[in-house]
Short mmCIF file of C-alpha atoms in Angstrom, two decimals:
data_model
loop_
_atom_site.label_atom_id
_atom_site.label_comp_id
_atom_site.label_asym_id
_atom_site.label_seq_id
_atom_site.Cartn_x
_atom_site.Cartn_y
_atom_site.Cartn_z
CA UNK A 1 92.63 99.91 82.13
CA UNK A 2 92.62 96.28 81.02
CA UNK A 3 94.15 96.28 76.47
CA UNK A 4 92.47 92.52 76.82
CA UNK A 5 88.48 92.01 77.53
CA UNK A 6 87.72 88.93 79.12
CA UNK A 7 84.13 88.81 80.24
CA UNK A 8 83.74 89.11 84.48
CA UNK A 9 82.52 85.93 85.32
CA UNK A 10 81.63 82.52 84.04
CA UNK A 11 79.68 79.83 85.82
CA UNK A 12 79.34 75.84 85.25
CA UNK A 13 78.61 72.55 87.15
CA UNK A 14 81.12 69.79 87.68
CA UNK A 15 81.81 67.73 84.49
CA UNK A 16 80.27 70.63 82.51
CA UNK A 17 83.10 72.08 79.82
CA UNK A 18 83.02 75.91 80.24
CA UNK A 19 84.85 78.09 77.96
CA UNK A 20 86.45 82.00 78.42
CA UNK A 21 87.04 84.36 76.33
CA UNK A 22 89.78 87.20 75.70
CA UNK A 23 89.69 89.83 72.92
CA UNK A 24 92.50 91.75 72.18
CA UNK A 25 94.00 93.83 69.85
CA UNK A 26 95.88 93.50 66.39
CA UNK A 27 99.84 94.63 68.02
CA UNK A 28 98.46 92.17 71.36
CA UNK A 29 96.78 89.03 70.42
CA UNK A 30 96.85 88.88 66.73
CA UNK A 31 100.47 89.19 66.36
CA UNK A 32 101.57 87.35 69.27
CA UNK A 33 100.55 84.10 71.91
CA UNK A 34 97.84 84.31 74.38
CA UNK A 35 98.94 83.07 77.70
CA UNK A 36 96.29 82.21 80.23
CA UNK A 37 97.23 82.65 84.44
CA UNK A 38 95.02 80.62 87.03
CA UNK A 39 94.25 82.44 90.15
CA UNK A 40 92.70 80.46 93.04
CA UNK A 41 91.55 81.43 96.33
CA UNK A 42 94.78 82.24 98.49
CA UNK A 43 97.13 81.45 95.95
CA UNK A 44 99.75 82.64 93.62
CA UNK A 45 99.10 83.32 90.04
CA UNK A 46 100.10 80.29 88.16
CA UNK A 47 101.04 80.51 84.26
CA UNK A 48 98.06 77.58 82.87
CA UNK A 49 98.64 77.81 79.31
CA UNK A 50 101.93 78.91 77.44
CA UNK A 51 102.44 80.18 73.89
CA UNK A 52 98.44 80.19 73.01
CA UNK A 53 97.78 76.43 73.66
CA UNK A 54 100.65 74.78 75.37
CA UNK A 55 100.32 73.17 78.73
CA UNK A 56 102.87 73.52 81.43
CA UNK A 57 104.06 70.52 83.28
CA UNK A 58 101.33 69.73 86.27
CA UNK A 59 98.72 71.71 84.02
CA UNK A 60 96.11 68.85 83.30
CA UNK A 61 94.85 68.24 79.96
CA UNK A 62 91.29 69.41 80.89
CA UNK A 63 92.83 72.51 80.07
CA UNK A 64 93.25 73.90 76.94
CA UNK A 65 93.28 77.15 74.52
CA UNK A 66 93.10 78.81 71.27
CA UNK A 67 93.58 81.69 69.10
CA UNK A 68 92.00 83.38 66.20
CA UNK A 69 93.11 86.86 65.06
CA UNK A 70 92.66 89.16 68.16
CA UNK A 71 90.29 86.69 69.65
CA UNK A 72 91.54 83.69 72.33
CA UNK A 73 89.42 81.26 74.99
CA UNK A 74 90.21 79.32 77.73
CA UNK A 75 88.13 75.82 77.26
CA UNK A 76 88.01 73.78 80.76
CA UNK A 77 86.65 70.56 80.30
CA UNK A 78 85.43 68.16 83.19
CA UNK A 79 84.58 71.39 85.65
CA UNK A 80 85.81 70.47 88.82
CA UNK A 81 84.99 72.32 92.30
CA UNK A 82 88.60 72.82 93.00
CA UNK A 83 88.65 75.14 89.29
CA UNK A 84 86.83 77.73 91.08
CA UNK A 85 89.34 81.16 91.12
CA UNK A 86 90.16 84.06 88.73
CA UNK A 87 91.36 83.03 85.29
CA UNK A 88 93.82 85.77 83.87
CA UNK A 89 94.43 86.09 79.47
CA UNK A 90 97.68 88.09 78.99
CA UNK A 91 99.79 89.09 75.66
CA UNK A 92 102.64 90.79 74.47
CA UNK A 93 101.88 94.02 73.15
CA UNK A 94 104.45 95.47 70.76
CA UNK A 95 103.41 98.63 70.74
CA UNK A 96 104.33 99.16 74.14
CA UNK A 97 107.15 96.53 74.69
CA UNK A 98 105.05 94.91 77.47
CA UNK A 99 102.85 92.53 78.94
CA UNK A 100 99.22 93.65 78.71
CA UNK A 101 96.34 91.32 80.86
CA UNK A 102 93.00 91.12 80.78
CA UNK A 103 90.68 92.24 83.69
CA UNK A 104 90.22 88.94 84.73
CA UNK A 105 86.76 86.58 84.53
CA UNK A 106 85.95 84.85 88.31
CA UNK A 107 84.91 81.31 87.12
CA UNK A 108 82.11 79.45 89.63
CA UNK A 109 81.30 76.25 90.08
CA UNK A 110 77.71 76.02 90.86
CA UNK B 1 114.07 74.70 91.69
CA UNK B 2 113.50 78.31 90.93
CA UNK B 3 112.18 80.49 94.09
CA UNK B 4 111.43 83.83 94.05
CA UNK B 5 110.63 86.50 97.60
CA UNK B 6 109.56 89.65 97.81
CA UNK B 7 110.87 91.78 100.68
CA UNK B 8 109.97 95.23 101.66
CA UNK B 9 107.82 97.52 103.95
CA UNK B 10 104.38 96.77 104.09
CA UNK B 11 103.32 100.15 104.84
CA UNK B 12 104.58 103.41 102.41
CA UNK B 13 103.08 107.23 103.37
CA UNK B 14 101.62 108.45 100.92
CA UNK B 15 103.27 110.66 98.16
CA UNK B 16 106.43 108.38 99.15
CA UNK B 17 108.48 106.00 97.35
CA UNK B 18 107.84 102.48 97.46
CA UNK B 19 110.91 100.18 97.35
CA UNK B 20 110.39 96.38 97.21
CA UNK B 21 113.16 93.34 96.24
CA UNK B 22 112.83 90.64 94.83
CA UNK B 23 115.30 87.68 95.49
CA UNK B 24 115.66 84.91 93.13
CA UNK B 25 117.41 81.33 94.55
CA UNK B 26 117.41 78.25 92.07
CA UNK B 27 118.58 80.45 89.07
CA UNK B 28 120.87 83.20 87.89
CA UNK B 29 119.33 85.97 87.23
CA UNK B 30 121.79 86.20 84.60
CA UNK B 31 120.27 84.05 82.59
CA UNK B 32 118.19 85.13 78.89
CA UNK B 33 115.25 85.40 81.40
CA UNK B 34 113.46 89.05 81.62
CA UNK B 35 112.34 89.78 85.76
CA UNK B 36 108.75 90.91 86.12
CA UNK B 37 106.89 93.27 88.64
CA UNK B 38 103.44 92.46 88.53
CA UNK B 39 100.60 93.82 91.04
CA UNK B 40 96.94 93.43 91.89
CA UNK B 41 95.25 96.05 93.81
CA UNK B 42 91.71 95.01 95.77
CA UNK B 43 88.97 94.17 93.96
CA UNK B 44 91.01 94.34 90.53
CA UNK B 45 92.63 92.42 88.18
CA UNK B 46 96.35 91.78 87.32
CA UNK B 47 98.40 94.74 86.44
CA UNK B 48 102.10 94.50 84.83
CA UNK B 49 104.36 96.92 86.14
CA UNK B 50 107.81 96.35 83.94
CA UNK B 51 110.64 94.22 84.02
CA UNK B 52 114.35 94.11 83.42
CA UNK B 53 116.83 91.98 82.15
CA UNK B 54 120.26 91.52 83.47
CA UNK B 55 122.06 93.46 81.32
CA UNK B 56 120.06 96.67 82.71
CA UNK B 57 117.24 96.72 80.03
CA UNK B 58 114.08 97.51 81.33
CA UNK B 59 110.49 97.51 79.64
CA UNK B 60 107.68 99.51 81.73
CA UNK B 61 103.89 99.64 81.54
CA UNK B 62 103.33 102.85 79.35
CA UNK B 63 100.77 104.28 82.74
CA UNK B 64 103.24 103.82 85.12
CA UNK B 65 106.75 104.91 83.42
CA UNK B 66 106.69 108.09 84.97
CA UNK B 67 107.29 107.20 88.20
CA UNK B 68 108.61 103.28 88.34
CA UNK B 69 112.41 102.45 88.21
CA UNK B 70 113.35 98.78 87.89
CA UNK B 71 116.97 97.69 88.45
CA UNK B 72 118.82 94.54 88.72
CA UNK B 73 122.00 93.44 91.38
CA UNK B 74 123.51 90.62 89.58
CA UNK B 75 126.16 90.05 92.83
CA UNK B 76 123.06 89.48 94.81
CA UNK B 77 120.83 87.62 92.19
CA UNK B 78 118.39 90.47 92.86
CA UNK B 79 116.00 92.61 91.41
CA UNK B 80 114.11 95.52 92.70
CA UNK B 81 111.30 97.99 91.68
CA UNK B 82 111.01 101.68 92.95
CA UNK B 83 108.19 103.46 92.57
CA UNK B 84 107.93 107.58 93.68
CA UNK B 85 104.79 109.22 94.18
CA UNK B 86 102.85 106.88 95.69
CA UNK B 87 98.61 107.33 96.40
CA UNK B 88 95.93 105.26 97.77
CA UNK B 89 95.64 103.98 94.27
CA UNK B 90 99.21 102.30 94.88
CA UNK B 91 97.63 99.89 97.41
CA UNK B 92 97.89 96.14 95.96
CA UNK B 93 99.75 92.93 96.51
CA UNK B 94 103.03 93.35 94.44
CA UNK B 95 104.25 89.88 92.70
CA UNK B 96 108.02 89.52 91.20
CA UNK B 97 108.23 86.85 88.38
CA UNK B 98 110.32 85.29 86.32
CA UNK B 99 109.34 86.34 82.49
CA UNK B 100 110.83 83.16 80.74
CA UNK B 101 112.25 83.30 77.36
CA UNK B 102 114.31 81.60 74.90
CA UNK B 103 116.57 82.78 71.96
CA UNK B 104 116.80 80.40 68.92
CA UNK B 105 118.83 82.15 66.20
CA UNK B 106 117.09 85.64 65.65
CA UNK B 107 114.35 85.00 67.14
CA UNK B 108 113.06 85.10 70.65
CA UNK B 109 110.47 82.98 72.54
CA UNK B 110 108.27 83.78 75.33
CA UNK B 111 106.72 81.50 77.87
CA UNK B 112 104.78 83.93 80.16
CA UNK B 113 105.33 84.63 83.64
CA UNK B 114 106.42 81.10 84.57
CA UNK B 115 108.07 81.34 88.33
CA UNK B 116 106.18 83.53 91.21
CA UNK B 117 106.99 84.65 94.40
CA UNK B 118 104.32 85.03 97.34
CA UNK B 119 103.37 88.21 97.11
CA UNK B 120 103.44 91.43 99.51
CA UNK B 121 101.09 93.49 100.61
CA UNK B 122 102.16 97.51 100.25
CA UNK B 123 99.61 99.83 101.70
CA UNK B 124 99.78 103.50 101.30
CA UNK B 125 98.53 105.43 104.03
#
């Protein structure tokens, strides 16, 4: 059972910005970073955004993210075909001393 | 660069234990770094199992505690996840990962799950 909510799926066309959301709770999201994992078709999990909106090196800037109390998104701007995969939102949760993620939203690029 | 492979049978009975290794080349895994177990099982989404640090601490996913030992061989810059009692439920591709942090006077910084290996398949049968 998924302690973050992220909504199934999300849909755009290329050059569209989409956006994804993650809801957590107050010992998850509101106390700590939201992290955000890319998932494509085949491939490894890749950590997209660190420490709530912080890009790691090779992520593009079409990518980017925010927080708000237990509330996050994902905001992909510039939709590209090759975007298409599973994005992940993850969190420390102290009341468990762990990593909690959410169930995951499939993103398509009509 | 920081690589990271699973190794371990593909194939577990079930009510078994699952044992799977992870070994980490490009880094010591003595390092301020935490070492994640991570797995998705068909159809679902990312689950963390629990991690450990070199000095033997361990955290572990509150649903899976029971039965899920995570332990570290610093000699052979491994670490490795047990897990007894296995079901169908067990099936999933099981990720190791480096859990990156930093320490900066009292307080500690996470980065996420920053390094992955492959994957492997473990199918209980």
């Amino acid at each position: 059972q998924s302690l973050l909510t992220q909504p199934p799926s999300a849909s755009g066309t290329p050059g569209q910005r989409v956006t994804i959301s993650c809801s957590g709770t107050s010992s998850s999201l509101e106390l700590n970073s939201i992290y955000w994992y890319q998932r494509l078709p085949g491939m490894v999990p890749k950590l997209l955004i660190s420490k709530t909106s912080q890009r790691p090196s090779g992520v593009p800037d079409r990518f980017s993210a925010s927080k708000s109390g237990t509330s996050g998104s994902l905001a992909i701007d510039g939709l590209r075909s090759e975007d298409e995969g599973d994005y992940f939102c993850a969190a420390w949760d102290d009341s468990v001393s762990g990593w909690v993620f959410g169930g995951g939203t499939k993103l398509t690029v009509l | 660069q920081v690589y990271l492979q699973e190794s371990g049978p593909g194939l577990v009975k079930s009510s078994g234990t699952l044992s799977l290794t992870c070994t980490v080349s490009g880094a010591y895994i003595r390092s301020y770094n935490w070492w994640s177990w991570v797995r998705q099982s068909p159809g679902q989404g990312l689950e963390w199992i629990g991690e450990v640090h070199h000095s033997g601490s361990t955290n572990y996913n509150p649903s899976l505690e029971s039965r899920v030992t995570i332990s570290v061989d610093k000699s052979r810059n491994q670490f490795s996840l047990r897990m007894n009692s296995v079901t169908a439920a067990d099936t999933a591709v099981y990720y190791c990962a480096r859990d990156k942090r930093e320490q900066m006077g009292p307080i500690d910084y996470y980065y996420g799950l920053d390094v992955w290996g492959p994957g492997t398949t473990v199918i209980v049968s």
